[in-house]
Coordinates of N, CA and C in Angstrom, one line a residue:
M1 N 96.4 88.5 114.9 CA 95.4 88.5 113.8 C 95.4 89.9 113.2
L2 N 95.4 90.0 111.9 CA 95.4 91.3 111.2 C 94.0 91.9 111.3
R3 N 94.0 93.3 111.4 CA 92.7 94.0 111.4 C 92.2 94.1 110.0
M4 N 90.9 94.0 109.8 CA 90.3 94.2 108.5 C 90.7 95.5 107.9
P5 N 91.2 95.5 106.6 CA 91.6 96.7 106.0 C 90.4 97.5 105.4
R6 N 90.6 98.7 105.1 CA 89.6 99.5 104.4 C 89.9 99.6 102.9
A7 N 91.1 99.2 102.6 CA 91.6 99.2 101.2 C 92.8 98.3 101.0
L8 N 93.0 98.0 99.7 CA 94.2 97.1 99.4 C 95.1 97.9 98.4
L9 N 96.4 97.9 98.6 CA 97.4 98.3 97.6 C 98.2 97.1 97.2
L10 N 98.2 96.9 95.9 CA 98.8 95.6 95.4 C 99.9 95.9 94.4
N11 N 101.0 95.2 94.5 CA 102.0 95.2 93.5 C 101.5 94.4 92.2
F12 N 102.1 94.7 91.1 CA 101.7 94.0 89.9 C 102.4 92.7 89.7
G13 N 103.7 92.7 89.3 CA 104.5 91.5 89.1 C 104.7 90.8 90.4
G14 N 104.4 89.5 90.4 CA 104.6 88.7 91.6 C 103.4 88.6 92.5
V15 N 102.4 89.5 92.3 CA 101.2 89.5 93.1 C 100.0 89.3 92.2
L16 N 99.7 90.3 91.3 CA 98.6 90.2 90.4 C 98.9 89.3 89.2
A17 N 100.1 89.3 88.7 CA 100.5 88.5 87.5 C 101.9 88.1 87.7
D18 N 102.2 87.1 86.9 CA 103.6 86.7 86.8 C 103.9 86.0 85.4
A19 N 105.1 85.9 85.1 CA 105.5 85.2 83.8 C 106.9 84.7 83.9
P20 N 107.2 83.6 83.2 CA 108.6 83.1 83.2 C 109.5 84.2 82.7
R21 N 110.7 84.2 83.2 CA 111.7 85.2 82.8 C 112.0 85.1 81.3
Q22 N 111.9 86.2 80.6 CA 112.1 86.1 79.1 C 113.5 86.6 78.8
P23 N 114.0 86.2 77.6 CA 115.3 86.8 77.2 C 115.3 88.3 77.2
P24 N 116.4 89.0 77.6 CA 116.4 90.4 77.6 C 116.4 91.0 76.2
A25 N 116.7 90.2 75.2 CA 116.7 90.7 73.8 C 115.8 89.9 72.9
P26 N 114.5 90.1 73.1 CA 113.5 89.3 72.3 C 113.8 89.6 70.8
P27 N 113.7 88.6 69.9 CA 114.0 88.8 68.5 C 113.1 89.8 67.9
D28 N 111.8 89.9 68.2 CA 111.0 90.9 67.6 C 111.4 92.3 67.9
L29 N 111.9 92.5 69.2 CA 112.4 93.8 69.6 C 113.7 94.2 68.9
V30 N 114.6 93.2 68.7 CA 115.8 93.4 68.0 C 115.5 93.8 66.6
R31 N 114.6 93.1 65.9 CA 114.3 93.5 64.5 C 113.7 94.9 64.5
R32 N 112.9 95.3 65.4 CA 112.3 96.6 65.5 C 113.3 97.7 65.6
L33 N 114.3 97.5 66.5 CA 115.3 98.4 66.7 C 116.2 98.5 65.5
S34 N 116.5 97.4 64.8 CA 117.3 97.4 63.6 C 116.6 98.2 62.5
Q35 N 115.3 98.1 62.4 CA 114.6 98.8 61.4 C 114.6 100.3 61.7
L36 N 114.4 100.7 63.0 CA 114.4 102.1 63.4 C 115.7 102.8 63.1
T37 N 116.8 102.0 63.3 CA 118.1 102.6 63.1 C 118.6 102.5 61.7
G38 N 117.8 102.0 60.7 CA 118.2 101.9 59.4 C 119.3 100.9 59.2
D39 N 119.4 99.9 60.0 CA 120.4 98.9 59.9 C 121.8 99.4 60.1
S40 N 121.9 100.6 60.8 CA 123.2 101.2 61.0 C 123.9 100.5 62.2
V41 N 123.1 99.8 63.0 CA 123.7 99.0 64.1 C 123.4 97.5 63.8
P42 N 124.4 96.7 63.7 CA 124.2 95.3 63.4 C 123.2 94.6 64.5
A43 N 122.4 93.7 64.0 CA 121.5 93.0 64.9 C 122.2 92.3 66.0
E44 N 123.4 91.7 65.8 CA 124.1 91.1 66.8 C 124.5 92.1 67.9
R45 N 124.9 93.3 67.5 CA 125.2 94.3 68.5 C 124.0 94.8 69.3
I46 N 122.9 94.9 68.6 CA 121.6 95.3 69.3 C 121.3 94.3 70.3
A47 N 121.3 93.0 70.0 CA 121.0 92.0 70.9 C 121.9 92.0 72.1
A48 N 123.2 92.2 71.9 CA 124.2 92.2 73.0 C 124.0 93.4 73.9
D49 N 123.7 94.6 73.2 CA 123.5 95.8 74.0 C 122.2 95.8 74.8
L50 N 121.1 95.1 74.3 CA 119.9 94.9 75.0 C 120.1 94.0 76.2
T51 N 120.9 93.0 76.0 CA 121.2 92.1 77.1 C 122.0 92.8 78.2
E52 N 123.0 93.5 77.8 CA 123.8 94.2 78.9 C 123.0 95.3 79.4
G53 N 122.2 96.0 78.6 CA 121.4 97.1 79.1 C 120.4 96.6 80.2
A54 N 119.8 95.5 80.0 CA 118.9 94.9 80.9 C 119.6 94.7 82.3
R55 N 120.8 94.1 82.2 CA 121.6 93.9 83.4 C 121.9 95.2 84.1
A56 N 122.4 96.2 83.3 CA 122.7 97.5 83.9 C 121.6 98.2 84.5
Y57 N 120.4 98.1 83.9 CA 119.2 98.7 84.4 C 118.8 98.0 85.7
A58 N 118.9 96.7 85.8 CA 118.6 96.0 87.0 C 119.6 96.4 88.1
R59 N 120.9 96.5 87.8 CA 121.8 97.0 88.8 C 121.4 98.4 89.3
W60 N 121.0 99.2 88.4 CA 120.6 100.6 88.8 C 119.4 100.5 89.7
R61 N 118.5 99.7 89.4 CA 117.3 99.6 90.2 C 117.6 99.1 91.6
D62 N 118.5 98.2 91.7 CA 119.0 97.7 93.0 C 119.7 98.8 93.8
D63 N 120.6 99.6 93.1 CA 121.3 100.6 93.7 C 120.5 101.8 94.2
V64 N 119.6 102.2 93.3 CA 118.7 103.4 93.6 C 117.7 103.0 94.7
G65 N 117.4 101.7 94.8 CA 116.5 101.3 95.9 C 117.1 101.4 97.3
Q66 N 118.4 101.6 97.3 CA 119.1 101.8 98.6 C 119.1 103.3 99.0
T67 N 118.7 104.2 98.1 CA 118.7 105.6 98.4 C 117.4 106.0 99.1
R68 N 117.4 107.2 99.7 CA 116.2 107.5 100.5 C 114.9 107.6 99.8
D69 N 114.9 108.3 98.7 CA 113.6 108.5 98.0 C 113.8 108.3 96.5
P70 N 114.0 107.1 96.1 CA 114.3 106.8 94.7 C 113.1 107.2 93.7
V71 N 113.5 107.7 92.5 CA 112.6 108.1 91.5 C 113.0 107.3 90.2
E72 N 111.9 107.1 89.4 CA 112.1 106.4 88.1 C 112.8 107.2 87.1
L73 N 113.5 106.6 86.2 CA 114.1 107.3 85.0 C 113.0 107.4 83.9
T74 N 113.1 108.4 83.0 CA 112.2 108.5 81.9 C 112.6 107.3 80.9
H75 N 111.6 107.1 80.0 CA 111.9 106.0 79.0 C 113.1 106.4 78.2
A76 N 113.2 107.7 77.8 CA 114.4 108.1 77.0 C 115.7 107.9 77.7
Q77 N 115.7 108.1 79.0 CA 116.9 108.0 79.8 C 117.3 106.5 79.9
V78 N 116.4 105.6 80.0 CA 116.7 104.2 80.1 C 117.4 103.7 78.8
W79 N 116.8 104.1 77.7 CA 117.4 103.7 76.4 C 118.8 104.4 76.2
A80 N 118.9 105.6 76.5 CA 120.1 106.4 76.3 C 121.2 105.9 77.2
D81 N 120.9 105.7 78.5 CA 121.9 105.4 79.5 C 122.3 103.9 79.5
F82 N 121.4 103.0 79.1 CA 121.7 101.6 79.3 C 121.8 100.8 78.0
V83 N 121.3 101.3 76.9 CA 121.3 100.4 75.7 C 122.1 101.1 74.6
T84 N 121.9 102.4 74.3 CA 122.4 103.0 73.1 C 123.6 103.9 73.3
P85 N 124.3 104.0 74.5 CA 125.3 105.1 74.6 C 126.4 105.1 73.6
T86 N 126.7 103.9 73.0 CA 127.8 103.8 72.1 C 127.4 103.8 70.7
W87 N 126.1 103.9 70.4 CA 125.6 103.8 69.0 C 125.8 105.2 68.3
P88 N 125.8 105.2 67.0 CA 125.9 106.4 66.2 C 124.8 107.4 66.6
Q89 N 125.1 108.7 66.6 CA 124.1 109.6 67.1 C 122.8 109.6 66.3
P90 N 122.8 109.4 65.0 CA 121.5 109.3 64.3 C 120.7 108.1 64.8
A91 N 121.3 107.0 65.1 CA 120.6 105.8 65.7 C 120.1 106.1 67.0
R92 N 120.9 106.8 67.9 CA 120.4 107.1 69.2 C 119.2 108.1 69.1
D93 N 119.2 109.0 68.2 CA 118.1 109.9 68.1 C 116.9 109.2 67.6
A94 N 117.0 108.2 66.7 CA 115.8 107.5 66.2 C 115.2 106.7 67.4
I95 N 116.0 106.1 68.3 CA 115.5 105.4 69.4 C 114.8 106.3 70.4
E96 N 115.4 107.5 70.6 CA 114.8 108.4 71.6 C 113.4 108.9 71.1
R97 N 113.3 109.1 69.8 CA 112.0 109.5 69.3 C 110.9 108.5 69.6
E98 N 111.3 107.2 69.7 CA 110.3 106.1 69.9 C 110.5 105.5 71.3
A99 N 111.0 106.2 72.2 CA 111.4 105.7 73.5 C 110.2 105.0 74.2
T100 N 109.1 105.7 74.2 CA 107.9 105.2 75.0 C 107.3 103.9 74.4
P101 N 107.0 103.9 73.1 CA 106.5 102.6 72.5 C 107.5 101.5 72.6
L102 N 108.8 101.8 72.5 CA 109.9 100.8 72.7 C 109.9 100.3 74.1
A103 N 109.7 101.2 75.1 CA 109.7 100.7 76.5 C 108.5 99.8 76.7
Y104 N 107.4 100.1 76.1 CA 106.2 99.2 76.2 C 106.6 97.8 75.6
A105 N 107.2 97.8 74.5 CA 107.5 96.5 73.8 C 108.5 95.7 74.7
W106 N 109.4 96.4 75.4 CA 110.4 95.7 76.2 C 109.8 95.2 77.5
T107 N 108.7 95.9 77.9 CA 108.1 95.5 79.2 C 107.1 94.4 79.0
W108 N 106.3 94.4 77.9 CA 105.2 93.5 77.7 C 105.7 92.1 77.7
R109 N 104.9 91.2 78.3 CA 105.2 89.8 78.3 C 104.0 89.0 77.8
S110 N 104.1 88.3 76.7 CA 103.0 87.6 76.2 C 102.7 86.4 77.1
E111 N 103.7 86.0 78.0 CA 103.5 84.9 78.9 C 102.9 85.3 80.2
W112 N 102.6 86.6 80.4 CA 102.0 87.0 81.7 C 100.7 86.2 81.9
G113 N 100.5 85.8 83.2 CA 99.3 85.1 83.6 C 98.9 85.6 84.9
V114 N 97.6 85.7 85.2 CA 97.1 86.1 86.5 C 97.4 85.0 87.5
R115 N 97.9 85.5 88.6 CA 98.4 84.5 89.7 C 97.2 83.8 90.3
P116 N 97.4 82.5 90.7 CA 96.3 81.7 91.2 C 95.6 82.4 92.4
G117 N 94.3 82.4 92.4 CA 93.5 82.9 93.4 C 93.3 84.4 93.4
I118 N 94.0 85.1 92.5 CA 93.8 86.6 92.5 C 92.4 87.0 92.1
P119 N 91.8 86.5 91.0 CA 90.5 86.9 90.7 C 89.5 86.8 91.9
E120 N 89.6 85.6 92.6 CA 88.7 85.4 93.7 C 88.9 86.4 94.8
A121 N 90.2 86.7 95.1 CA 90.5 87.6 96.2 C 90.1 89.0 95.8
L122 N 90.3 89.4 94.6 CA 89.9 90.8 94.2 C 88.4 90.9 94.2
H123 N 87.7 90.0 93.7 CA 86.2 90.1 93.7 C 85.7 90.0 95.1
A124 N 86.3 89.3 96.0 CA 85.8 89.2 97.4 C 86.1 90.6 98.1
A125 N 87.2 91.2 97.8 CA 87.5 92.5 98.3 C 86.5 93.6 97.8
A126 N 86.2 93.5 96.5 CA 85.3 94.4 95.9 C 83.9 94.2 96.5
D127 N 83.5 93.0 96.7 CA 82.2 92.7 97.3 C 82.1 93.2 98.7
A128 N 83.3 93.3 99.4 CA 83.3 93.8 100.8 C 83.4 95.3 100.8
G129 N 83.5 95.9 99.6 CA 83.5 97.4 99.6 C 84.9 98.0 99.8
L130 N 85.9 97.2 99.5 CA 87.3 97.7 99.7 C 87.8 98.2 98.4
P131 N 88.1 99.5 98.3 CA 88.8 100.0 97.1 C 90.2 99.5 97.0
M132 N 90.7 99.3 95.8 CA 92.0 98.7 95.5 C 92.7 99.6 94.5
A133 N 94.1 99.6 94.7 CA 95.0 100.3 93.8 C 96.2 99.4 93.5
V134 N 96.7 99.6 92.3 CA 98.0 98.9 91.9 C 99.1 99.9 92.2
V135 N 100.2 99.4 92.9 CA 101.3 100.2 93.2 C 102.5 99.5 92.7
S136 N 103.1 99.9 91.6 CA 104.2 99.0 91.0 C 105.3 99.8 90.4
N137 N 106.5 99.3 90.6 CA 107.7 99.8 89.8 C 107.7 99.1 88.5
T138 N 107.9 99.9 87.4 CA 107.9 99.3 86.1 C 108.5 100.3 85.1
L139 N 109.1 99.7 84.1 CA 109.6 100.6 83.0 C 108.5 101.2 82.2
C140 N 107.3 100.5 82.1 CA 106.2 101.0 81.3 C 104.9 100.5 81.9
G141 N 104.2 101.4 82.6 CA 103.0 101.0 83.3 C 101.9 100.7 82.3
A142 N 101.9 101.3 81.1 CA 100.9 101.1 80.1 C 100.7 99.6 79.7
A143 N 101.9 98.9 79.7 CA 101.8 97.5 79.4 C 101.1 96.7 80.5
H144 N 101.3 97.1 81.8 CA 100.5 96.5 82.9 C 99.0 96.8 82.8
R145 N 98.7 98.1 82.5 CA 97.3 98.5 82.4 C 96.6 97.6 81.3
D146 N 97.3 97.5 80.2 CA 96.6 96.7 79.1 C 96.5 95.3 79.5
F147 N 97.4 94.7 80.2 CA 97.3 93.3 80.6 C 96.1 93.2 81.6
L148 N 96.0 94.0 82.5 CA 94.9 93.9 83.5 C 93.5 94.1 82.8
A149 N 93.5 95.0 81.8 CA 92.2 95.2 81.1 C 91.9 93.9 80.3
A150 N 92.9 93.4 79.6 CA 92.7 92.1 78.8 C 92.3 91.0 79.7
A151 N 92.8 91.0 80.9 CA 92.4 89.9 81.9 C 91.1 90.1 82.5
G152 N 90.4 91.2 82.3 CA 89.1 91.5 82.8 C 89.2 91.9 84.3
L153 N 90.3 92.5 84.7 CA 90.5 92.9 86.1 C 90.6 94.4 86.4
S154 N 90.8 95.1 85.3 CA 91.1 96.6 85.6 C 89.9 97.3 86.2
H155 N 88.7 96.9 85.9 CA 87.5 97.6 86.5 C 87.5 97.4 88.0
L156 N 88.2 96.5 88.6 CA 88.2 96.3 90.0 C 89.1 97.3 90.8
F157 N 89.9 98.0 90.0 CA 90.9 98.9 90.6 C 90.4 100.4 90.5
A158 N 90.4 101.1 91.7 CA 90.0 102.5 91.7 C 91.2 103.3 91.1
A159 N 92.4 102.8 91.2 CA 93.5 103.6 90.7 C 94.7 102.6 90.4
E160 N 95.6 103.1 89.5 CA 96.8 102.3 89.2 C 97.9 103.3 89.2
F161 N 98.9 103.0 90.0 CA 100.1 103.9 90.1 C 101.4 103.2 89.7
Y162 N 102.0 103.6 88.6 CA 103.2 103.0 88.1 C 104.4 104.0 88.2
S163 N 105.6 103.5 88.5 CA 106.7 104.4 88.8 C 107.1 105.3 87.6
D164 N 106.9 104.7 86.3 CA 107.3 105.5 85.2 C 106.3 106.7 84.9
E165 N 105.1 106.6 85.4 CA 104.1 107.6 85.2 C 104.1 108.6 86.4
A166 N 104.2 108.0 87.6 CA 104.1 108.9 88.8 C 105.4 109.5 89.3
G167 N 106.5 108.8 89.0 CA 107.8 109.4 89.4 C 108.5 108.6 90.4
P168 N 107.9 108.5 91.7 CA 108.6 107.7 92.7 C 108.7 106.2 92.4
R169 N 109.7 105.6 92.9 CA 109.9 104.2 92.8 C 109.9 103.6 94.2
K170 N 109.2 102.5 94.4 CA 109.4 101.8 95.7 C 110.8 101.4 95.9
P171 N 111.3 101.6 97.2 CA 110.6 101.7 98.4 C 110.3 103.2 98.8
N172 N 110.4 104.1 97.9 CA 109.9 105.5 98.1 C 108.5 105.4 98.6
P173 N 108.2 105.9 99.8 CA 106.8 105.7 100.3 C 105.8 106.6 99.6
R174 N 106.3 107.6 98.8 CA 105.4 108.5 98.1 C 104.5 107.8 97.2
L175 N 105.0 106.7 96.5 CA 104.2 106.0 95.5 C 102.9 105.3 96.2
A176 N 103.1 104.7 97.4 CA 102.0 104.2 98.1 C 101.1 105.3 98.7
Q177 N 101.7 106.3 99.1 CA 100.8 107.4 99.7 C 100.0 108.1 98.6
L178 N 100.5 108.2 97.4 CA 99.7 108.7 96.3 C 98.5 107.8 96.0
A179 N 98.7 106.5 96.0 CA 97.7 105.6 95.7 C 96.6 105.7 96.8
A180 N 97.0 105.7 98.1 CA 96.1 105.8 99.2 C 95.2 107.1 99.1
D181 N 95.9 108.2 98.8 CA 95.2 109.5 98.6 C 94.2 109.4 97.5
A182 N 94.6 108.7 96.4 CA 93.7 108.6 95.2 C 92.4 107.9 95.5
I183 N 92.5 106.8 96.4 CA 91.3 106.1 96.7 C 90.6 106.5 97.9
G184 N 91.2 107.6 98.6 CA 90.5 108.2 99.7 C 90.5 107.4 101.0
V185 N 91.5 106.6 101.2 CA 91.6 105.8 102.4 C 93.0 106.1 103.1
P186 N 93.0 106.4 104.4 CA 94.3 106.7 105.0 C 95.2 105.5 104.9
I187 N 96.5 105.7 104.6 CA 97.4 104.6 104.4 C 97.5 103.7 105.6
A188 N 97.2 104.2 106.8 CA 97.3 103.4 108.0 C 96.1 102.3 108.0
E189 N 95.1 102.5 107.1 CA 94.0 101.5 107.1 C 94.1 100.7 105.8
C190 N 95.2 100.7 105.1 CA 95.4 99.9 103.9 C 96.4 98.7 104.2
W191 N 96.1 97.6 103.5 CA 97.1 96.6 103.4 C 97.9 96.8 102.2
F192 N 99.2 96.6 102.3 CA 100.1 96.7 101.2 C 100.6 95.3 100.9
V193 N 100.3 94.8 99.7 CA 100.6 93.4 99.3 C 101.7 93.4 98.2
G194 N 102.9 92.8 98.5 CA 103.9 92.8 97.5 C 104.7 91.5 97.6
D195 N 105.7 91.3 96.7 CA 106.5 90.1 96.7 C 108.0 90.4 97.0
S196 N 108.3 91.6 97.3 CA 109.7 92.0 97.5 C 109.9 92.6 98.9
P197 N 110.6 92.0 99.8 CA 110.9 92.6 101.1 C 111.6 94.0 100.9
H198 N 112.6 94.0 100.0 CA 113.4 95.2 99.9 C 112.7 96.4 99.3
R199 N 111.7 96.1 98.5 CA 110.9 97.2 97.8 C 109.5 97.3 98.4
D200 N 108.8 96.3 98.5 CA 107.4 96.4 98.9 C 107.2 96.5 100.4
I201 N 107.9 95.6 101.1 CA 107.7 95.6 102.6 C 108.4 96.9 103.1
A202 N 109.5 97.3 102.6 CA 110.2 98.5 103.0 C 109.3 99.7 102.7
C203 N 108.6 99.7 101.5 CA 107.7 100.8 101.1 C 106.5 100.9 102.1
A204 N 106.0 99.7 102.4 CA 104.8 99.7 103.3 C 105.2 100.2 104.6
R205 N 106.3 99.8 105.2 CA 106.7 100.3 106.5 C 107.0 101.8 106.5
R206 N 107.7 102.3 105.5 CA 108.0 103.7 105.4 C 106.7 104.6 105.2
A207 N 105.8 104.0 104.5 CA 104.6 104.8 104.2 C 103.6 104.7 105.4
G208 N 103.8 103.8 106.3 CA 102.9 103.7 107.4 C 101.6 102.9 107.1
A209 N 101.8 101.9 106.2 CA 100.6 101.0 105.9 C 100.1 100.3 107.1
G210 N 98.8 100.0 107.1 CA 98.3 99.2 108.2 C 98.8 97.8 108.4
A211 N 99.2 97.2 107.3 CA 99.8 95.9 107.3 C 100.6 95.7 106.0
A212 N 101.7 95.0 106.1 CA 102.6 94.7 105.0 C 102.5 93.2 104.8
I213 N 102.0 92.8 103.6 CA 101.8 91.4 103.3 C 102.7 90.9 102.2
L214 N 103.5 89.9 102.5 CA 104.5 89.4 101.5 C 103.9 88.1 100.8
M215 N 103.7 88.3 99.5 CA 103.2 87.1 98.7 C 104.4 86.6 98.0
R216 N 104.7 85.3 98.2 CA 105.8 84.7 97.6 C 105.8 84.5 96.1
S217 N 106.9 84.9 95.5 CA 107.1 84.7 94.0 C 108.5 84.3 93.8
P218 N 108.9 83.9 92.5 CA 110.3 83.6 92.3 C 111.2 84.7 92.7
R219 N 110.8 85.9 92.5 CA 111.7 87.0 92.9 C 111.9 87.1 94.5
T220 N 110.9 86.7 95.2 CA 111.0 86.7 96.7 C 112.2 85.8 97.1
D221 N 112.2 84.6 96.4 CA 113.2 83.6 96.8 C 114.6 84.1 96.3
R222 N 114.7 84.9 95.3 CA 116.0 85.4 94.8 C 116.6 86.5 95.7
E223 N 115.8 87.2 96.4 CA 116.2 88.3 97.2 C 117.0 87.9 98.4
P224 N 118.1 88.5 98.8 CA 118.7 88.2 100.0 C 117.8 88.6 101.2
P225 N 117.9 87.8 102.3 CA 117.1 88.2 103.5 C 117.4 89.5 104.1
H226 N 116.4 90.2 104.7 CA 116.6 91.4 105.3 C 116.0 91.3 106.7
P227 N 116.8 91.2 107.8 CA 116.2 90.9 109.1 C 115.3 92.0 109.6
D228 N 115.5 93.2 109.1 CA 114.7 94.4 109.6 C 113.4 94.6 108.8
L229 N 113.2 93.8 107.8 CA 112.0 94.0 106.9 C 111.1 92.7 107.0
R230 N 110.4 92.6 108.1 CA 109.6 91.4 108.3 C 108.1 91.8 108.0
P231 N 107.4 91.0 107.2 CA 106.0 91.3 106.9 C 105.1 90.9 108.1
D232 N 103.9 91.4 108.0 CA 102.9 91.0 109.0 C 102.3 89.7 108.7
A233 N 102.4 89.3 107.5 CA 101.9 88.0 107.1 C 102.6 87.5 105.8
R234 N 102.7 86.2 105.6 CA 103.3 85.7 104.4 C 102.3 84.7 103.8
I235 N 102.1 84.9 102.5 CA 101.1 84.1 101.8 C 101.7 83.6 100.5
E236 N 101.1 82.6 99.9 CA 101.7 81.9 98.7 C 101.1 82.5 97.4
D237 N 99.9 83.0 97.4 CA 99.2 83.4 96.2 C 97.9 84.1 96.6
G238 N 97.0 84.3 95.6 CA 95.8 85.0 95.9 C 94.9 84.2 96.8
H239 N 95.0 82.9 96.8 CA 94.2 82.1 97.7 C 94.5 82.5 99.2
G240 N 95.8 82.7 99.4 CA 96.3 83.1 100.7 C 95.8 84.4 101.1
L241 N 95.7 85.4 100.1 CA 95.2 86.7 100.4 C 93.7 86.6 100.7
L242 N 93.0 85.8 100.0 CA 91.5 85.6 100.3 C 91.3 85.1 101.7
A243 N 92.2 84.1 102.1 CA 92.0 83.6 103.4 C 92.3 84.6 104.5
L244 N 93.3 85.5 104.3 CA 93.6 86.5 105.2 C 92.4 87.5 105.3
L245 N 91.8 87.8 104.2 CA 90.7 88.7 104.3 C 89.5 88.1 105.0
H246 N 89.3 86.8 104.8 CA 88.2 86.1 105.5 C 88.5 86.1 107.0
Q247 N 89.8 85.9 107.4 CA 90.1 85.8 108.8 C 90.0 87.2 109.5
S248 N 90.4 88.2 108.8 CA 90.3 89.5 109.4 C 88.9 90.0 109.5
R249 N 88.1 89.6 108.5 CA 86.7 90.0 108.6 C 86.0 89.2 109.7
G250 N 86.3 88.0 109.9 CA 85.7 87.2 111.0 C 86.1 87.8 112.3
T251 N 87.4 88.2 112.4 CA 87.9 88.9 113.7 C 87.1 90.1 114.0
A252 N 86.9 91.0 112.9 CA 86.2 92.2 113.1 C 84.7 92.0 113.5
E253 N 84.1 91.0 112.9 CA 82.7 90.7 113.2 C 82.6 90.1 114.6
G254 N 83.6 89.3 115.1 CA 83.6 88.8 116.4 C 83.8 89.9 117.4
S255 N 84.6 90.9 117.1 CA 84.8 92.0 118.0 C 83.5 92.8 118.2
S256 N 82.9 93.0 117.0 CA 81.6 93.8 117.0 C 80.6 93.1 117.9
A257 N 80.5 91.8 117.8 CA 79.5 91.0 118.5 C 79.7 91.1 120.0
R258 N 81.0 91.1 120.4 CA 81.3 91.2 121.8 C 81.0 92.5 122.4
T259 N 81.1 93.6 121.6 CA 80.8 94.9 122.1 C 79.3 95.3 122.0

């Protein structure tokens, strides 16, 4: 049985929110890039380069996740390295000047939805006096912040740490440690909740989190198994997290009564 945590560290995608996978070259983004480049790059080429760029960035994320202390690329680097390297220089310069708002547009998902049971679990944790922080890899954390605010959940978090803003990328333990420091709770007394064994469970273990909780998402099922990265508990959604919190609280109260 897990010990009651003093704080929660939670991943964004696959834990707090999820969305169907969207095409890597949304028509609105293709039109925006075409306008920024003065139509010097054909729309068909923009769509193809966005599609291949998304694949290349995903491969880079997987590769860098195997290194000891991965760090995130800047917004400008992502566009320059993965989408626009063969574009005319004036077009590349135009994209670089708008790299951050374009990263926001590429990150934002209109189909994002709060995962089942998450509001109940977060409110229960808040009522129990547990500070919470978001710890997430992302191209643009501002999009995640805005979603949580629009969903009426951002006030429940004492801090939000995103790789593009903080620098470290999970499984770099520094991202989790920064969040624990920000909320003033030792990492050893935090639960880390994520949906990726290779990123979240590995980060939790390396950071020394009190417990590593794996919440199942479509990405969880796509990842190859890793026998050395076993979570302390597996749950399906926010309802499962709420149940774990209730169980750990009951265990803590039972221990107090016996002493």
